[in-house]
Amino acid sequence: MQSTEDTIRSVVQEVLAELQKKNNGTSVPKRERQDGDWGVFADTDQAIAAANEGFAGLREASMEDRAKIVEIVKRICFEQSEELGKLEYQETKVGRLEHKIEKLQIIKKVPGTEWMKTDAMSGDHGLMIVEYAPFGVIGAITPVTHSLPTLAGNVINMVASGNTLVVNPHPSGKKIACEGVRRFNRAIYAATGLQNVVTIVSEPTLESAERIFQHRDVKVLCVTGGPGVARAAMSSRKKAIVAGPGNPPVLVDETADLDNAARSIIAGGGYDNNLLCIGEKEVFVVESVFNEFMAAMDRAGAARLNSSQVDQLTKAAFSPPENKDDHWHLNRDLVGQHASVLAKHAGMSLPESTPLLFGETDEQNPFVPEEQMMPFVPIIRCRNADHGIDLCEKYEHGFRHTSLIHSRNVRTMSTMGRRMDTTLFIKNGPSPAGLGLGGEGYLSFSIATPTGEGVTNPMTFTRQRRCVMVDDLRIV
């Protein structure tokens, strides 16, 4: 009887494996339906419970299974980037379509199981190893600026280290986030039999986020969003990995390659209409090369606004503070819009392909202190490099997120690096170079600045476990 059951089980496994192979790992065998739609849940508690059950399955799975999941997410993002990028652009209505697609294609650069390691030490009293274990269910908050790329990158990092996750997406990017979760879970189940490796709340609210923050089965929080949700996560009792706000300044000194500086600022500040948290937001240029730099920006393809046009755009982009303790208020309707849309508010008509607007301002212009996420960069004169570093430090606000410099003076670069103390410090290149895109390093869309983890990777989401063998297993 046992032999017959084993034979039947073997035949079923062979058939399922052949079906999976035939459909390149994307076909989904029939299964009993559970609550939820392939990881998408209307109820927050159900989403958390399903992720907890998913963790019970994942912790029994092999490292090979984790690697399969990582490759599935990367493959879906790459092969379906045009379709998914269009869906995200249509829903969020911010950024540039070609960059939505590209951000999914580059998910392949996010590190996976290859980053997992074991540390060992041996001595007179035996052997000690440190292994890096998962926490369990991680509660993730994702932004509208990079809804699916942030979610996909988190899945790769967190599952590579053995965790599952429950996601509360930004309400304006919830549809594409949910669609991504469905596609990931279907393919993961087909390839490994694992369910609910990632779950998501289909109608996210502040209340659902708070429920995730407080639920006992959520062990760690990972928040990529605005200042409000970042503060809420950091005030919870859980370990929080928080990607906070930024306002990245750029210094261009008298030794810089001005044409390279201009091209870099346009490439970074214009990427996805300046939605990147690392994107160049304000540029301080040493006065002796100011006019030459402005001409270099013209040559590189940015569109220059005169003082009157800058004033018109500023009035459209911001409303003034209501009292002395208030700050300028951003016109959210202009966030992530094309430079050509901003230009209309300045009385100009430009082609949609225009990557970036720029114009001279003083440091009091609200485009300087506010993280505005629009494809316009204010250019401010400074007396010299030291004065420029002072201004960069002032308007980065101590976020310690990202700063950039264009210079050939090693001492100036060193001084600014020490003074700014930012998580990312990029020299002589565009801001994406800080995430391995044109520079060395690796990619992640979650950059934990206030909590100090930096650019996240699988090891970010682990806890250390030490195992000691006393007086044995040292063989040297």
GROMACS .gro file of C-alpha atoms in nm:
model
  476
    1MET     CA    1   0.000   0.000   0.000
    2GLN     CA    2   0.278   0.242   0.093
    3SER     CA    3   0.461   0.155  -0.231
    4THR     CA    4   0.148   0.236  -0.436
    5GLU     CA    5   0.105   0.573  -0.263
    6ASP     CA    6   0.472   0.654  -0.324
    7THR     CA    7   0.435   0.567  -0.692
    8ILE     CA    8   0.127   0.788  -0.732
    9ARG     CA    9   0.298   1.075  -0.552
   10SER     CA   10   0.603   1.038  -0.777
   11VAL     CA   11   0.391   1.046  -1.094
   12VAL     CA   12   0.203   1.357  -0.980
   13GLN     CA   13   0.530   1.537  -0.902
   14GLU     CA   14   0.670   1.446  -1.245
   15VAL     CA   15   0.357   1.579  -1.422
   16LEU     CA   16   0.364   1.906  -1.228
   17ALA     CA   17   0.735   1.947  -1.296
   18GLU     CA   18   0.682   1.888  -1.669
   19LEU     CA   19   0.398   2.141  -1.681
   20GLN     CA   20   0.615   2.397  -1.505
   21LYS     CA   21   0.909   2.330  -1.740
   22LYS     CA   22   0.687   2.352  -2.049
   23ASN     CA   23   0.555   2.693  -1.949
   24ASN     CA   24   0.891   2.833  -1.836
   25GLY     CA   25   0.790   2.827  -1.472
   26THR     CA   26   0.490   3.059  -1.512
   27SER     CA   27   0.198   2.814  -1.536
   28VAL     CA   28  -0.002   2.766  -1.219
   29PRO     CA   29  -0.126   2.421  -1.118
   30LYS     CA   30  -0.477   2.404  -0.978
   31ARG     CA   31  -0.501   2.443  -0.604
   32GLU     CA   32  -0.762   2.500  -0.340
   33ARG     CA   33  -0.858   2.868  -0.328
   34GLN     CA   34  -0.777   3.051  -0.010
   35ASP     CA   35  -0.890   3.386   0.122
   36GLY     CA   36  -0.729   3.660  -0.079
   37ASP     CA   37  -0.636   3.687  -0.444
   38TRP     CA   38  -0.281   3.551  -0.478
   39GLY     CA   39  -0.162   3.756  -0.182
   40VAL     CA   40  -0.400   4.052  -0.223
   41PHE     CA   41  -0.626   4.102   0.078
   42ALA     CA   42  -0.893   4.356   0.164
   43ASP     CA   43  -0.847   4.290   0.536
   44THR     CA   44  -0.515   4.389   0.696
   45ASP     CA   45  -0.525   4.117   0.960
   46GLN     CA   46  -0.583   3.852   0.692
   47ALA     CA   47  -0.289   3.986   0.493
   48ILE     CA   48  -0.065   3.965   0.801
   49ALA     CA   49  -0.189   3.616   0.890
   50ALA     CA   50  -0.127   3.493   0.535
   51ALA     CA   51   0.227   3.638   0.536
   52ASN     CA   52   0.287   3.465   0.870
   53GLU     CA   53   0.173   3.133   0.723
   54GLY     CA   54   0.392   3.209   0.422
   55PHE     CA   55   0.690   3.250   0.654
   56ALA     CA   56   0.620   2.912   0.813
   57GLY     CA   57   0.656   2.760   0.468
   58LEU     CA   58   0.955   2.967   0.362
   59ARG     CA   59   1.158   2.887   0.674
   60GLU     CA   60   1.134   2.516   0.582
   61ALA     CA   61   1.234   2.582   0.222
   62SER     CA   62   1.586   2.560   0.087
   63MET     CA   63   1.823   2.838  -0.008
   64GLU     CA   64   1.774   2.715  -0.363
   65ASP     CA   65   1.403   2.794  -0.332
   66ARG     CA   66   1.483   3.145  -0.212
   67ALA     CA   67   1.713   3.189  -0.512
   68LYS     CA   68   1.432   3.073  -0.742
   69ILE     CA   69   1.199   3.334  -0.593
   70VAL     CA   70   1.457   3.609  -0.644
   71GLU     CA   71   1.504   3.509  -1.008
   72ILE     CA   72   1.127   3.490  -1.064
   73VAL     CA   73   1.077   3.847  -0.942
   74LYS     CA   74   1.368   3.973  -1.151
   75ARG     CA   75   1.246   3.789  -1.460
   76ILE     CA   76   0.889   3.914  -1.432
   77CYS     CA   77   1.007   4.272  -1.383
   78PHE     CA   78   1.239   4.252  -1.684
   79GLU     CA   79   1.024   4.056  -1.928
   80GLN     CA   80   0.700   4.238  -1.843
   81SER     CA   81   0.855   4.580  -1.788
   82GLU     CA   82   0.675   4.756  -2.073
   83GLU     CA   83   0.331   4.632  -1.968
   84LEU     CA   84   0.385   4.688  -1.597
   85GLY     CA   85   0.560   5.022  -1.651
   86LYS     CA   86   0.265   5.148  -1.856
   87LEU     CA   87   0.021   5.035  -1.589
   88GLU     CA   88   0.218   5.219  -1.321
   89TYR     CA   89   0.244   5.535  -1.531
   90GLN     CA   90  -0.128   5.530  -1.611
   91GLU     CA   91  -0.221   5.490  -1.246
   92THR     CA   92   0.025   5.724  -1.076
   93LYS     CA   93   0.039   5.988  -1.353
   94VAL     CA   94   0.384   6.102  -1.241
   95GLY     CA   95   0.729   6.063  -1.394
   96ARG     CA   96   0.826   5.954  -1.744
   97LEU     CA   97   0.700   5.632  -1.906
   98GLU     CA   98   1.041   5.531  -2.041
   99HIS     CA   99   1.188   5.560  -1.693
  100LYS     CA  100   0.903   5.361  -1.533
  101ILE     CA  101   0.993   5.081  -1.774
  102GLU     CA  102   1.366   5.117  -1.713
  103LYS     CA  103   1.329   5.108  -1.334
  104LEU     CA  104   1.170   4.763  -1.367
  105GLN     CA  105   1.438   4.642  -1.607
  106ILE     CA  106   1.717   4.735  -1.366
  107ILE     CA  107   1.562   4.538  -1.078
  108LYS     CA  108   1.803   4.264  -1.191
  109LYS     CA  109   2.077   4.468  -1.018
  110VAL     CA  110   1.918   4.426  -0.672
  111PRO     CA  111   2.126   4.176  -0.467
  112GLY     CA  112   1.975   3.842  -0.368
  113THR     CA  113   2.084   3.519  -0.198
  114GLU     CA  114   2.443   3.560  -0.315
  115TRP     CA  115   2.480   3.822  -0.041
  116MET     CA  116   2.396   3.578   0.238
  117LYS     CA  117   2.697   3.465   0.438
  118THR     CA  118   2.820   3.279   0.746
  119ASP     CA  119   3.103   3.411   0.961
  120ALA     CA  120   3.335   3.170   1.138
  121MET     CA  121   3.609   3.192   1.401
  122SER     CA  122   3.822   2.911   1.542
  123GLY     CA  123   4.073   2.907   1.825
  124ASP     CA  124   4.209   2.712   2.120
  125HIS     CA  125   3.861   2.656   2.257
  126GLY     CA  126   3.692   2.528   1.945
  127LEU     CA  127   3.472   2.677   1.675
  128MET     CA  128   3.222   2.963   1.658
  129ILE     CA  129   2.997   3.047   1.364
  130VAL     CA  130   2.756   3.335   1.315
  131GLU     CA  131   2.465   3.275   1.081
  132TYR     CA  132   2.227   3.544   0.961
  133ALA     CA  133   1.866   3.451   1.025
  134PRO     CA  134   1.535   3.606   0.916
  135PHE     CA  135   1.312   3.805   1.148
  136GLY     CA  136   0.981   3.669   1.012
  137VAL     CA  137   0.713   3.894   0.865
  138ILE     CA  138   0.831   4.240   0.763
  139GLY     CA  139   0.580   4.523   0.729
  140ALA     CA  140   0.667   4.734   0.425
  141ILE     CA  141   0.535   5.076   0.325
  142THR     CA  142   0.597   5.167  -0.040
  143PRO     CA  143   0.580   5.508  -0.213
  144VAL     CA  144   0.389   5.633  -0.515
  145THR     CA  145   0.711   5.754  -0.680
  146HIS     CA  146   0.841   5.399  -0.745
  147SER     CA  147   0.548   5.178  -0.645
  148LEU     CA  148   0.630   4.846  -0.809
  149PRO     CA  149   1.012   4.885  -0.828
  150THR     CA  150   1.033   4.950  -0.452
  151LEU     CA  151   0.803   4.658  -0.377
  152ALA     CA  152   0.996   4.424  -0.608
  153GLY     CA  153   1.331   4.529  -0.464
  154ASN     CA  154   1.200   4.469  -0.112
  155VAL     CA  155   1.073   4.124  -0.206
  156ILE     CA  156   1.416   4.031  -0.343
  157ASN     CA  157   1.609   4.159  -0.041
  158MET     CA  158   1.370   4.027   0.221
  159VAL     CA  159   1.298   3.683   0.076
  160ALA     CA  160   1.667   3.627  -0.001
  161SER     CA  161   1.726   3.657   0.373
  162GLY     CA  162   1.433   3.427   0.454
  163ASN     CA  163   1.158   3.674   0.545
  164THR     CA  164   0.810   3.723   0.407
  165LEU     CA  165   0.645   4.063   0.385
  166VAL     CA  166   0.310   4.238   0.411
  167VAL     CA  167   0.283   4.559   0.211
  168ASN     CA  168   0.080   4.873   0.266
  169PRO     CA  169   0.128   5.056  -0.067
  170HIS     CA  170   0.073   5.424  -0.135
  171PRO     CA  171  -0.298   5.467  -0.222
  172SER     CA  172  -0.210   5.630  -0.555
  173GLY     CA  173   0.001   5.330  -0.657
  174LYS     CA  174  -0.202   5.047  -0.506
  175LYS     CA  175  -0.331   4.890  -0.828
  176ILE     CA  176   0.008   4.830  -0.986
  177ALA     CA  177   0.148   4.713  -0.652
  178CYS     CA  178  -0.134   4.460  -0.614
  179GLU     CA  179  -0.090   4.342  -0.973
  180GLY     CA  180   0.278   4.286  -0.912
  181VAL     CA  181   0.206   4.083  -0.598
  182ARG     CA  182  -0.040   3.862  -0.787
  183ARG     CA  183   0.207   3.792  -1.065
  184PHE     CA  184   0.494   3.724  -0.828
  185ASN     CA  185   0.291   3.485  -0.608
  186ARG     CA  186   0.146   3.291  -0.901
  187ALA     CA  187   0.489   3.225  -1.047
  188ILE     CA  188   0.644   3.152  -0.707
  189TYR     CA  189   0.376   2.894  -0.631
  190ALA     CA  190   0.421   2.729  -0.970
  191ALA     CA  191   0.796   2.700  -0.922
  192THR     CA  192   0.821   2.616  -0.551
  193GLY     CA  193   0.475   2.543  -0.409
  194LEU     CA  194   0.523   2.827  -0.160
  195GLN     CA  195   0.228   3.057  -0.097
  196ASN     CA  196   0.188   3.415   0.024
  197VAL     CA  197   0.558   3.496   0.024
  198VAL     CA  198   0.439   3.855  -0.017
  199THR     CA  199   0.095   3.987   0.074
  200ILE     CA  200  -0.058   4.329   0.027
  201VAL     CA  201  -0.351   4.538   0.150
  202SER     CA  202  -0.571   4.620  -0.148
  203GLU     CA  203  -0.724   4.938   0.001
  204PRO     CA  204  -0.441   5.094   0.200
  205THR     CA  205  -0.519   5.363   0.457
  206LEU     CA  206  -0.348   5.527   0.751
  207GLU     CA  207  -0.538   5.283   0.970
  208SER     CA  208  -0.409   4.980   0.781
  209ALA     CA  209  -0.054   5.113   0.807
  210GLU     CA  210  -0.099   5.166   1.181
  211ARG     CA  211  -0.234   4.812   1.215
  212ILE     CA  212   0.078   4.675   1.047
  213PHE     CA  213   0.294   4.894   1.274
  214GLN     CA  214   0.130   4.754   1.586
  215HIS     CA  215   0.055   4.389   1.499
  216ARG     CA  216   0.245   4.137   1.710
  217ASP     CA  217   0.315   3.909   1.411
  218VAL     CA  218   0.496   4.184   1.221
  219LYS     CA  219   0.851   4.174   1.351
  220VAL     CA  220   1.023   4.455   1.158
  221LEU     CA  221   0.912   4.762   0.964
  222CYS     CA  222   1.063   4.891   0.640
  223VAL     CA  223   0.925   5.227   0.537
  224THR     CA  224   0.997   5.410   0.212
  225GLY     CA  225   0.788   5.725   0.208
  226GLY     CA  226   0.734   6.080   0.326
  227PRO     CA  227   0.828   6.240   0.660
  228GLY     CA  228   0.492   6.161   0.826
  229VAL     CA  229   0.497   5.785   0.776
  230ALA     CA  230   0.869   5.778   0.855
  231ARG     CA  231   0.809   5.943   1.192
  232ALA     CA  232   0.521   5.706   1.265
  233ALA     CA  233   0.739   5.402   1.197
  234MET     CA  234   1.025   5.532   1.410
  235SER     CA  235   0.788   5.598   1.700
  236SER     CA  236   0.660   5.241   1.701
  237ARG     CA  237   0.804   4.980   1.936
  238LYS     CA  238   0.939   4.768   1.652
  239LYS     CA  239   1.273   4.773   1.479
  240ALA     CA  240   1.224   5.017   1.192
  241ILE     CA  241   1.433   5.052   0.877
  242VAL     CA  242   1.331   5.391   0.745
  243ALA     CA  243   1.404   5.560   0.414
  244GLY     CA  244   1.345   5.921   0.512
  245PRO     CA  245   1.332   6.249   0.320
  246GLY     CA  246   1.616   6.409   0.128
  247ASN     CA  247   1.697   6.735  -0.049
  248PRO     CA  248   2.021   6.655  -0.232
  249PRO     CA  249   2.245   6.957  -0.302
  250VAL     CA  250   2.514   6.978  -0.569
  251LEU     CA  251   2.835   7.182  -0.553
  252VAL     CA  252   3.017   7.279  -0.874
  253ASP     CA  253   3.355   7.436  -0.801
  254GLU     CA  254   3.604   7.623  -1.020
  255THR     CA  255   3.804   7.308  -1.101
  256ALA     CA  256   3.508   7.103  -1.230
  257ASP     CA  257   3.463   6.962  -1.579
  258LEU     CA  258   3.164   7.185  -1.646
  259ASP     CA  259   3.028   6.994  -1.943
  260ASN     CA  260   3.036   6.668  -1.747
  261ALA     CA  261   2.874   6.844  -1.451
  262ALA     CA  262   2.593   6.975  -1.671
  263ARG     CA  263   2.530   6.638  -1.837
  264SER     CA  264   2.532   6.463  -1.499
  265ILE     CA  265   2.289   6.707  -1.336
  266ILE     CA  266   2.048   6.675  -1.628
  267ALA     CA  267   2.074   6.293  -1.625
  268GLY     CA  268   2.007   6.273  -1.250
  269GLY     CA  269   1.776   6.568  -1.190
  270GLY     CA  270   1.573   6.492  -1.502
  271TYR     CA  271   1.538   6.119  -1.436
  272ASP     CA  272   1.172   6.025  -1.398
  273ASN     CA  273   1.102   6.400  -1.371
  274ASN     CA  274   1.315   6.428  -1.055
  275LEU     CA  275   1.112   6.179  -0.850
  276LEU     CA  276   1.425   6.004  -0.724
  277CYS     CA  277   1.494   6.083  -0.358
  278ILE     CA  278   1.863   6.096  -0.453
  279GLY     CA  279   1.803   6.328  -0.750
  280GLU     CA  280   1.980   6.662  -0.779
  281LYS     CA  281   1.747   6.922  -0.626
  282GLU     CA  282   1.954   7.244  -0.599
  283VAL     CA  283   2.292   7.341  -0.748
  284PHE     CA  284   2.548   7.577  -0.593
  285VAL     CA  285   2.808   7.704  -0.840
  286VAL     CA  286   3.126   7.896  -0.759
  287GLU     CA  287   3.085   8.248  -0.896
  288SER     CA  288   3.403   8.247  -1.105
  289VAL     CA  289   3.264   7.971  -1.332
  290PHE     CA  290   2.894   8.046  -1.295
  291ASN     CA  291   2.834   8.186  -1.645
  292GLU     CA  292   3.039   7.910  -1.807
  293PHE     CA  293   2.837   7.649  -1.619
  294MET     CA  294   2.505   7.801  -1.729
  295ALA     CA  295   2.628   7.787  -2.090
  296ALA     CA  296   2.724   7.420  -2.037
  297MET     CA  297   2.369   7.347  -1.920
  298ASP     CA  298   2.239   7.509  -2.239
  299ARG     CA  299   2.469   7.293  -2.452
  300ALA     CA  300   2.368   6.977  -2.268
  301GLY     CA  301   2.001   7.021  -2.356
  302ALA     CA  302   1.831   7.171  -2.051
  303ALA     CA  303   1.598   7.469  -2.096
  304ARG     CA  304   1.694   7.793  -1.923
  305LEU     CA  305   1.434   8.016  -1.755
  306ASN     CA  306   1.496   8.387  -1.709
  307SER     CA  307   1.422   8.559  -1.377
  308SER     CA  308   1.066   8.649  -1.475
  309GLN     CA  309   0.991   8.293  -1.585
  310VAL     CA  310   1.143   8.153  -1.265
  311ASP     CA  311   0.913   8.380  -1.064
  312GLN     CA  312   0.607   8.262  -1.258
  313LEU     CA  313   0.696   7.896  -1.208
  314THR     CA  314   0.767   7.950  -0.839
  315LYS     CA  315   0.424   8.106  -0.785
  316ALA     CA  316   0.260   7.809  -0.958
  317ALA     CA  317   0.467   7.548  -0.771
  318PHE     CA  318   0.438   7.683  -0.416
  319SER     CA  319   0.202   7.865  -0.185
  320PRO     CA  320   0.363   8.079   0.087
  321PRO     CA  321   0.390   7.989   0.457
  322GLU     CA  322   0.086   8.074   0.667
  323ASN     CA  323   0.294   8.186   0.966
  324LYS     CA  324   0.657   8.226   1.072
  325ASP     CA  325   0.680   7.865   1.190
  326ASP     CA  326   0.533   7.728   0.866
  327HIS     CA  327   0.713   7.641   0.541
  328TRP     CA  328   0.634   7.674   0.172
  329HIS     CA  329   0.357   7.441   0.052
  330LEU     CA  330   0.412   7.235  -0.260
  331ASN     CA  331   0.159   7.220  -0.543
  332ARG     CA  332   0.118   6.842  -0.557
  333ASP     CA  333  -0.038   6.863  -0.903
  334LEU     CA  334   0.303   6.958  -1.045
  335VAL     CA  335   0.506   6.685  -0.872
  336GLY     CA  336   0.665   6.451  -1.125
  337GLN     CA  337   0.520   6.632  -1.426
  338HIS     CA  338   0.716   6.684  -1.747
  339ALA     CA  339   0.942   6.987  -1.783
  340SER     CA  340   0.716   7.095  -2.069
  341VAL     CA  341   0.421   7.111  -1.828
  342LEU     CA  342   0.617   7.324  -1.583
  343ALA     CA  343   0.729   7.546  -1.868
  344LYS     CA  344   0.369   7.637  -1.951
  345HIS     CA  345   0.336   7.784  -1.603
  346ALA     CA  346   0.640   7.996  -1.684
  347GLY     CA  347   0.487   8.118  -2.011
  348MET     CA  348   0.698   7.892  -2.233
  349SER     CA  349   0.618   7.625  -2.490
  350LEU     CA  350   0.866   7.336  -2.496
  351PRO     CA  351   0.865   6.986  -2.645
  352GLU     CA  352   0.772   6.696  -2.418
  353SER     CA  353   1.120   6.555  -2.465
  354THR     CA  354   1.276   6.846  -2.272
  355PRO     CA  355   1.456   6.671  -1.982
  356LEU     CA  356   1.501   6.955  -1.732
  357LEU     CA  357   1.445   7.325  -1.665
  358PHE     CA  358   1.701   7.540  -1.485
  359GLY     CA  359   1.741   7.902  -1.386
  360GLU     CA  360   1.932   8.127  -1.152
  361THR     CA  361   1.773   8.193  -0.812
  362ASP     CA  362   1.885   8.315  -0.474
  363GLU     CA  363   1.883   8.084  -0.174
  364GLN     CA  364   1.549   8.222  -0.051
  365ASN     CA  365   1.360   8.075  -0.346
  366PRO     CA  366   1.143   7.786  -0.216
  367PHE     CA  367   1.284   7.552  -0.481
  368VAL     CA  368   1.605   7.554  -0.275
  369PRO     CA  369   1.491   7.443   0.074
  370GLU     CA  370   1.196   7.224  -0.031
  371GLU     CA  371   1.227   6.868  -0.169
  372GLN     CA  372   1.013   6.956  -0.468
  373MET     CA  373   1.042   6.649  -0.699
  374MET     CA  374   0.997   6.852  -1.018
  375PRO     CA  375   1.224   6.872  -1.324
  376PHE     CA  376   1.346   7.223  -1.241
  377VAL     CA  377   1.675   7.286  -1.061
  378PRO     CA  378   1.760   7.625  -0.911
  379ILE     CA  379   2.120   7.740  -0.972
  380ILE     CA  380   2.265   7.956  -0.693
  381ARG     CA  381   2.593   8.152  -0.698
  382CYS     CA  382   2.842   8.101  -0.416
  383ARG     CA  383   3.160   8.295  -0.347
  384ASN     CA  384   3.391   7.994  -0.336
  385ALA     CA  385   3.392   7.622  -0.257
  386ASP     CA  386   3.387   7.674   0.121
  387HIS     CA  387   3.083   7.901   0.091
  388GLY     CA  388   2.921   7.643  -0.138
  389ILE     CA  389   2.975   7.365   0.117
  390ASP     CA  390   2.816   7.586   0.384
  391LEU     CA  391   2.510   7.630   0.163
  392CYS     CA  392   2.492   7.260   0.077
  393GLU     CA  393   2.503   7.171   0.444
  394LYS     CA  394   2.236   7.429   0.527
  395TYR     CA  395   1.984   7.319   0.265
  396GLU     CA  396   2.037   6.945   0.299
  397HIS     CA  397   1.877   7.009   0.640
  398GLY     CA  398   2.079   6.743   0.818
  399PHE     CA  399   1.880   6.462   0.657
  400ARG     CA  400   2.216   6.297   0.576
  401HIS     CA  401   2.062   6.145   0.265
  402THR     CA  402   2.252   6.242  -0.052
  403SER     CA  403   2.496   6.511  -0.164
  404LEU     CA  404   2.699   6.557  -0.481
  405ILE     CA  405   3.007   6.747  -0.595
  406HIS     CA  406   3.175   6.823  -0.928
  407SER     CA  407   3.540   6.904  -0.867
  408ARG     CA  408   3.895   6.798  -0.948
  409ASN     CA  409   4.018   6.920  -0.610
  410VAL     CA  410   4.063   6.618  -0.383
  411ARG     CA  411   4.084   6.833  -0.070
  412THR     CA  412   3.752   7.005  -0.152
  413MET     CA  413   3.586   6.667  -0.212
  414SER     CA  414   3.722   6.536   0.118
  415THR     CA  415   3.610   6.844   0.311
  416MET     CA  416   3.259   6.829   0.169
  417GLY     CA  417   3.232   6.455   0.232
  418ARG     CA  418   3.319   6.500   0.598
  419ARG     CA  419   3.094   6.801   0.644
  420MET     CA  420   2.786   6.660   0.470
  421ASP     CA  421   2.802   6.316   0.635
  422THR     CA  422   2.541   6.187   0.389
  423THR     CA  423   2.454   5.825   0.319
  424LEU     CA  424   2.535   5.879  -0.049
  425PHE     CA  425   2.814   6.112  -0.162
  426ILE     CA  426   2.861   6.117  -0.539
  427LYS     CA  427   3.161   6.281  -0.702
  428ASN     CA  428   3.174   6.382  -1.069
  429GLY     CA  429   2.873   6.183  -1.182
  430PRO     CA  430   2.491   6.180  -1.185
  431SER     CA  431   2.296   6.082  -0.875
  432PRO     CA  432   2.198   5.731  -1.001
  433ALA     CA  433   2.569   5.644  -1.000
  434GLY     CA  434   2.533   5.623  -0.622
  435LEU     CA  435   2.307   5.319  -0.670
  436GLY     CA  436   2.532   5.126  -0.906
  437LEU     CA  437   2.384   5.283  -1.221
  438GLY     CA  438   2.693   5.418  -1.393
  439GLY     CA  439   2.897   5.389  -1.072
  440GLU     CA  440   3.016   5.100  -0.858
  441GLY     CA  441   2.779   4.945  -0.605
  442TYR     CA  442   2.441   4.776  -0.598
  443LEU     CA  443   2.081   4.888  -0.640
  444SER     CA  444   1.799   4.930  -0.393
  445PHE     CA  445   1.500   5.163  -0.391
  446SER     CA  446   1.499   5.174  -0.009
  447ILE     CA  447   1.778   5.392   0.132
  448ALA     CA  448   1.760   5.397   0.510
  449THR     CA  449   1.906   5.729   0.614
  450PRO     CA  450   1.759   5.826   0.956
  451THR     CA  451   1.797   5.474   1.095
  452GLY     CA  452   2.144   5.428   0.948
  453GLU     CA  453   2.126   5.105   0.747
  454GLY     CA  454   2.199   5.289   0.422
  455VAL     CA  455   2.127   5.130   0.084
  456THR     CA  456   1.939   4.816   0.186
  457ASN     CA  457   2.043   4.462   0.086
  458PRO     CA  458   1.950   4.112   0.209
  459MET     CA  459   2.179   4.137   0.512
  460THR     CA  460   1.985   4.445   0.626
  461PHE     CA  461   1.689   4.221   0.708
  462THR     CA  462   1.867   3.961   0.920
  463ARG     CA  463   1.949   3.898   1.282
  464GLN     CA  464   2.268   3.732   1.402
  465ARG     CA  465   2.271   3.386   1.560
  466ARG     CA  466   2.591   3.251   1.716
  467CYS     CA  467   2.662   2.879   1.752
  468VAL     CA  468   2.962   2.760   1.955
  469MET     CA  469   3.134   2.421   1.968
  470VAL     CA  470   3.358   2.408   2.277
  471ASP     CA  471   3.705   2.255   2.246
  472ASP     CA  472   3.627   2.064   1.923
  473LEU     CA  473   3.610   2.099   1.544
  474ARG     CA  474   3.920   2.317   1.516
  475ILE     CA  475   4.137   2.094   1.300
  476VAL     CA  476   4.443   2.315   1.249
   0.00000   0.00000   0.00000
